Tab-separated table of C-alpha atoms and ligand atoms in Angstrom:
chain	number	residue	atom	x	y	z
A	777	UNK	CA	0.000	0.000	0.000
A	778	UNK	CA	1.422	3.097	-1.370
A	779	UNK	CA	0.544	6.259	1.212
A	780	UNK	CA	1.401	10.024	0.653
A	781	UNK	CA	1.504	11.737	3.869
A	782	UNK	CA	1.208	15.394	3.595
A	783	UNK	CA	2.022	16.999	6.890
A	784	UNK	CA	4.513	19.954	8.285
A	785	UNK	CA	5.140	18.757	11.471
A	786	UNK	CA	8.315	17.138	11.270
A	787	UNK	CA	8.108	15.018	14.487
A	788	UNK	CA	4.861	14.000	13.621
A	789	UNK	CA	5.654	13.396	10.093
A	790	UNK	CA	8.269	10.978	11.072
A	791	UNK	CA	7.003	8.530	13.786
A	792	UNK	CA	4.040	8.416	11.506
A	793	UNK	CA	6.173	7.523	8.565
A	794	UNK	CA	8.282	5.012	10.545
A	795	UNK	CA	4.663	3.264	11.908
A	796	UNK	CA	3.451	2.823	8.361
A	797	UNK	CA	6.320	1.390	7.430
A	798	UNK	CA	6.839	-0.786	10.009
A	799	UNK	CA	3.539	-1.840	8.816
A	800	UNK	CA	4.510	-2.216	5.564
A	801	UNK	CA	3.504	0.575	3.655
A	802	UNK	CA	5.273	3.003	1.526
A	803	UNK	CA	5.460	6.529	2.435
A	804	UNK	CA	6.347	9.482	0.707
A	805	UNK	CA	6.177	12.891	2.679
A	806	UNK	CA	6.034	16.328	1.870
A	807	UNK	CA	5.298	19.405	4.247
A	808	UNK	CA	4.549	21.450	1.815
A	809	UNK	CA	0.449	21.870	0.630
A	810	UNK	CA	1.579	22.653	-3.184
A	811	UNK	CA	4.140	19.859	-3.393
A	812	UNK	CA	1.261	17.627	-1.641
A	813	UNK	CA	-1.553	18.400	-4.488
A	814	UNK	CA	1.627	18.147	-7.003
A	815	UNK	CA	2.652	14.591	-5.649
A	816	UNK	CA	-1.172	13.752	-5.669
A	817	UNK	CA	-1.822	14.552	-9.058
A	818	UNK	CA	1.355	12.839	-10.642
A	819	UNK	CA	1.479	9.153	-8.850
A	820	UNK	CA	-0.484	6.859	-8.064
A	821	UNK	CA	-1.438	6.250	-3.911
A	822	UNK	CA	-3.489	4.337	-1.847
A	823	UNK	CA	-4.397	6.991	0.422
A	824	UNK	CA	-3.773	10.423	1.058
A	825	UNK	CA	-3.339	11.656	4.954
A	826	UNK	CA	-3.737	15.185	4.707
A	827	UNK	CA	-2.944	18.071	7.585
A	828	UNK	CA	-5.041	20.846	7.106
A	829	UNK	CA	-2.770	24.122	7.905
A	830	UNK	CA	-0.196	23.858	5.723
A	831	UNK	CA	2.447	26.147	3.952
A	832	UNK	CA	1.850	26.658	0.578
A	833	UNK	CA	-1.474	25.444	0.580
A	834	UNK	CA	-3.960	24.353	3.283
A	835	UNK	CA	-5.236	21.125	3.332
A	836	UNK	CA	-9.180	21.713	2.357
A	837	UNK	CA	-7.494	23.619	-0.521
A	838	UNK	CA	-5.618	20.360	-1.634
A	839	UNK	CA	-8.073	18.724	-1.113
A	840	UNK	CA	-10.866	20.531	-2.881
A	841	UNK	CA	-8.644	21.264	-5.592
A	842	UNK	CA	-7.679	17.350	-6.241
A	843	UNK	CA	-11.839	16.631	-6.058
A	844	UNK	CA	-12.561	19.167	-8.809
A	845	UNK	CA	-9.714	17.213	-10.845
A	846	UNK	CA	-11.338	13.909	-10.624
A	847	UNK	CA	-9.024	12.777	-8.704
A	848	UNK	CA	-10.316	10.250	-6.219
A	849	UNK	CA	-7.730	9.178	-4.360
A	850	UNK	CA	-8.916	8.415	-0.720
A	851	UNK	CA	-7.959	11.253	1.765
A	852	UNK	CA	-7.975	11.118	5.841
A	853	UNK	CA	-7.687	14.245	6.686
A	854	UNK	CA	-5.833	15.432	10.389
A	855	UNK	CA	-8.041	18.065	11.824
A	856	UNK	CA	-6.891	19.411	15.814
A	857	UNK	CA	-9.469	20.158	18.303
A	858	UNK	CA	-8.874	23.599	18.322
A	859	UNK	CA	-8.270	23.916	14.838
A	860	UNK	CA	-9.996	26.608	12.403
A	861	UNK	CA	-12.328	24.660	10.736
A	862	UNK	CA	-14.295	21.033	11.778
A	863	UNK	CA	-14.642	17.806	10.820
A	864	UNK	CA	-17.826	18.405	8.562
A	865	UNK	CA	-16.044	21.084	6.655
A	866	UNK	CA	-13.457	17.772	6.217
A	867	UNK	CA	-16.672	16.053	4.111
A	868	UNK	CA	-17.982	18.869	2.887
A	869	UNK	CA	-14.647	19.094	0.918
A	870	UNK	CA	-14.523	15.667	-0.196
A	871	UNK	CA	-12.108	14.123	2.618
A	872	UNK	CA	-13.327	10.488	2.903
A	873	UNK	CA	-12.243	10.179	6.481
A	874	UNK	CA	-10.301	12.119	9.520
A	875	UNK	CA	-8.504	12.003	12.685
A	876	UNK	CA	-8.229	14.391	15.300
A	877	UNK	CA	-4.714	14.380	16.686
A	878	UNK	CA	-3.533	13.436	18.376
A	879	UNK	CA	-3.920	9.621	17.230
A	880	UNK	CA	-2.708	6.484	17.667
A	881	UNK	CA	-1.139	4.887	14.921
A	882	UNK	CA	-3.176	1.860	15.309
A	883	UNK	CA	-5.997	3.751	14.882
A	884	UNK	CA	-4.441	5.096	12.046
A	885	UNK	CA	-3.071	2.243	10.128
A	886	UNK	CA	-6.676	1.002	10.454
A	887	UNK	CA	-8.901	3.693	8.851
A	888	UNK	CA	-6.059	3.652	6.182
A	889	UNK	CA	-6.341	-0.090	5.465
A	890	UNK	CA	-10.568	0.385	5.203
A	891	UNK	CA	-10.661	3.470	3.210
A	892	UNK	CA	-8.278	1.934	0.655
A	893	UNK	CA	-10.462	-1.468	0.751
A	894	UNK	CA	-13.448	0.679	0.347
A	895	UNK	CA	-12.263	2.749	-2.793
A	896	UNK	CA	-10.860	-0.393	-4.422
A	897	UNK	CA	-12.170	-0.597	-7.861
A	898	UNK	CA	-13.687	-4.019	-8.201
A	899	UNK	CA	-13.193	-6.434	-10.095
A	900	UNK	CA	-9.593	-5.482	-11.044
A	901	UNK	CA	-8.393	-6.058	-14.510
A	902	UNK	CA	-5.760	-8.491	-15.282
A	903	UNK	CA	-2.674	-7.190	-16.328
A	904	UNK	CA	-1.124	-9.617	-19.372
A	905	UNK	CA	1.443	-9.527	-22.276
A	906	UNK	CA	1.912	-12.616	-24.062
A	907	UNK	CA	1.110	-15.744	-21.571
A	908	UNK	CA	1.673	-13.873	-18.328
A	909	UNK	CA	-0.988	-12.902	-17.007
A	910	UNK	CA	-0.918	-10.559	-13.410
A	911	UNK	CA	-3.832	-10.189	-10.613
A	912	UNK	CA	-3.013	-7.420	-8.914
A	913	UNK	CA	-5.709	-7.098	-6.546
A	914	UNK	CA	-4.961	-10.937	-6.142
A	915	UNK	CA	-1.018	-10.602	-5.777
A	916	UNK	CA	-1.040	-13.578	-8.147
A	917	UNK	CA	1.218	-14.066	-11.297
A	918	UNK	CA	0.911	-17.113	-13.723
A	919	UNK	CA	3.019	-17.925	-16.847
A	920	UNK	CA	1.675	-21.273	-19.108
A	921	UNK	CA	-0.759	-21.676	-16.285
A	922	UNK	CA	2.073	-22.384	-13.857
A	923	UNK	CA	2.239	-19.766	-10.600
A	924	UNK	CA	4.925	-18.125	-9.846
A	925	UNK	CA	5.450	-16.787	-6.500
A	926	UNK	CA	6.963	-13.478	-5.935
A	927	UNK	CA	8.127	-11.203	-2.883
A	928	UNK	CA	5.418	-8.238	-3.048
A	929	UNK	CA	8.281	-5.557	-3.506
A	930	UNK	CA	9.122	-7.932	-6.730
A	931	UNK	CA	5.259	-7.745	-7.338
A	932	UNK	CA	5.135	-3.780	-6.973
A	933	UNK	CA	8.149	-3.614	-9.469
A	934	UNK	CA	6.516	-5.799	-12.006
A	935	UNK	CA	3.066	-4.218	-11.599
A	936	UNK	CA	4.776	-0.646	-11.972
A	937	UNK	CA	6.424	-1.989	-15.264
A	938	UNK	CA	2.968	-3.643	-16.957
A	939	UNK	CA	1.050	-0.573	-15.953
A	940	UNK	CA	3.399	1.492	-18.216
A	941	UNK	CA	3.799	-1.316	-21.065
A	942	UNK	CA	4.750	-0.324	-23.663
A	943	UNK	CA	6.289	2.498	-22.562
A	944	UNK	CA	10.064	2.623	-21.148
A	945	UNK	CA	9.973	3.022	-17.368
A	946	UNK	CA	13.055	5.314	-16.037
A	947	UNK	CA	15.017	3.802	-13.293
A	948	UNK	CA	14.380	6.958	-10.999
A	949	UNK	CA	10.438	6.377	-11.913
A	950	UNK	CA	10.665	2.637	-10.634
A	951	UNK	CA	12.464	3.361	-7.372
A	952	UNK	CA	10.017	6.598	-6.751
A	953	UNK	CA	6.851	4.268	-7.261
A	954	UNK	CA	8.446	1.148	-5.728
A	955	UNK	CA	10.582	2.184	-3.309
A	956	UNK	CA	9.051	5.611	-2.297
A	957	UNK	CA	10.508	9.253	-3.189
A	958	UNK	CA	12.019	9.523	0.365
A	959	UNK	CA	13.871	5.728	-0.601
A	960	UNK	CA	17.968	6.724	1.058
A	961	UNK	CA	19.375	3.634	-0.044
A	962	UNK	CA	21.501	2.561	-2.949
A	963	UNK	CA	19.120	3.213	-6.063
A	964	UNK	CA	20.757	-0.177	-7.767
A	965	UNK	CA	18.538	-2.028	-5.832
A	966	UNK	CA	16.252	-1.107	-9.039
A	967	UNK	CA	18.520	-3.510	-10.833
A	968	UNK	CA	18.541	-6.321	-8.488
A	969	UNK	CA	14.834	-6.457	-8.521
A	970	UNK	CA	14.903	-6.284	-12.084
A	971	UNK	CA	17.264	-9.507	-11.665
A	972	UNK	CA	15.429	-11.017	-9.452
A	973	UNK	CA	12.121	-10.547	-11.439
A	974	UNK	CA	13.831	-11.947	-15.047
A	975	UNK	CA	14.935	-15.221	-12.810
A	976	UNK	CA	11.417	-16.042	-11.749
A	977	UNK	CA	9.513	-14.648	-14.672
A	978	UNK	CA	11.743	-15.024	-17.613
A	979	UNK	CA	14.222	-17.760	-17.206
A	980	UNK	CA	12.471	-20.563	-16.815
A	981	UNK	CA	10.655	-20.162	-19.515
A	982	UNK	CA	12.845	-18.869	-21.709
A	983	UNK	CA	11.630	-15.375	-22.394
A	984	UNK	CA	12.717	-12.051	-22.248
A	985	UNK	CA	9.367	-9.950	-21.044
A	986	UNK	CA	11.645	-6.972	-18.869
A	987	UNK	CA	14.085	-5.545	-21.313
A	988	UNK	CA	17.008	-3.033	-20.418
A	989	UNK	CA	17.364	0.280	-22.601
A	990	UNK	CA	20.543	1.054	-21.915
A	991	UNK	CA	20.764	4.394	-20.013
A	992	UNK	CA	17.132	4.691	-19.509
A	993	UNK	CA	15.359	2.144	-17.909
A	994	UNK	CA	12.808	-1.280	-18.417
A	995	UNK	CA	10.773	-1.979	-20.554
A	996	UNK	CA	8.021	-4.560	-20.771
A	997	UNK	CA	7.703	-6.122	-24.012
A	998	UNK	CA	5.671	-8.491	-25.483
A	999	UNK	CA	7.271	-10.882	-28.177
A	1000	UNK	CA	5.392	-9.377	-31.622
B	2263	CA	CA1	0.208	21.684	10.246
């Protein structure tokens, strides 16, 4: 589960990024309202947990600017007792949920996990080119009717690569949707996914579905 947390309380921001995580989930923060309706518009989340006074841009701004877009993207809004405006301002708005802080992150990681069951479009489509053929509302991936079993951040990389077929995916695209934008680490781990994807998905069977373009990225290609 992919979540954008918009919020510019830095303490806050960061045990609630670290208890996501923990459970899981990928986070990507910014404290900024503008760069939190610009992240919301260009990627693809799960849920959007939204302060409300913000630099930049307040959060009923986001988020009544991102409604009039069509973009539906669940959003749990943090509203504070004393705050400005109230919780039915939140609906009003088109907020699908909210929290008054402070919160627990149990609490939180909960309403996340039902407002992203709840906005799940059902049934999903398949995702296929040539014979394999990917669930990803199942987490299931068959070649020749056999299953193969993969690791879900080797399921997130493949589903971010069929989702763009036939387009070339950059490297820095992967790791931002896989791996988050706040991702630290060694950005070759792109690569060793990529590795570890071909040797379940492409080896065995003798096929050569993730491509490299040199200096690029992947590429997800079918065999015509
Ligand atoms: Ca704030």
């Amino acid at each position: 589960m992919r979540v954008l947390l918009v919020e510019d309380e830095m303490t806050l921001a960061d045990s609630v990024s670290r208890g996501l995580e923990a459970e899981g989930m990928t986070v990507d923060h910014v404290a900024d309202g503008l760069d939190g309706l610009w992240r919301a518009r260009e990627a693809v989340y799960d849920a959007i947990v939204l302060d409300i006074m913000l630099p930049g841009m307040n959060g009923y701004e986001v988020c009544r600017t991102l409604r009039r877009e069509e973009v539906w993207t669940p959003i749990l809004m943090l509203t504070a007792k004393d705050g400005e405006y109230d919780e039915a301002d939140a609906f009003d708005l088109g907020a699908d949920d909210y929290l008054r802080k402070p919160f627990s992150h149990v609490v939180l990681v909960a309403r996340l996990r039902s407002l992203a069951r709840r906005s799940r479009p059902t049934p999903t489509a398949n995702l296929t080119v040539d014979d394999l053929v990917v669930d990803p509302a199942g987490m299931t991936c068959t070649r020749r009717g056999t299953r193969i079993d993969l690791t879900p951040r080797e399921f997130s990389v493949l589903t971010a690569l069929l989702r763009r077929a036939p387009d070339v995916v950059a490297k820095q695209d992967l790791l931002d949707a896989v791996w988050g934008i706040d991702f630290e680490g060694d950005p070759n781990i792109v690569e060793v996914y990529v590795g570890y994807l071909r040797r379940k998905i492409d080896r065995p069977f003798g096929t050569e579905t993730v491509r490299t373009v040199r200096g690029v990225g992947y590429q997800i290609a079918g065999r015509s």
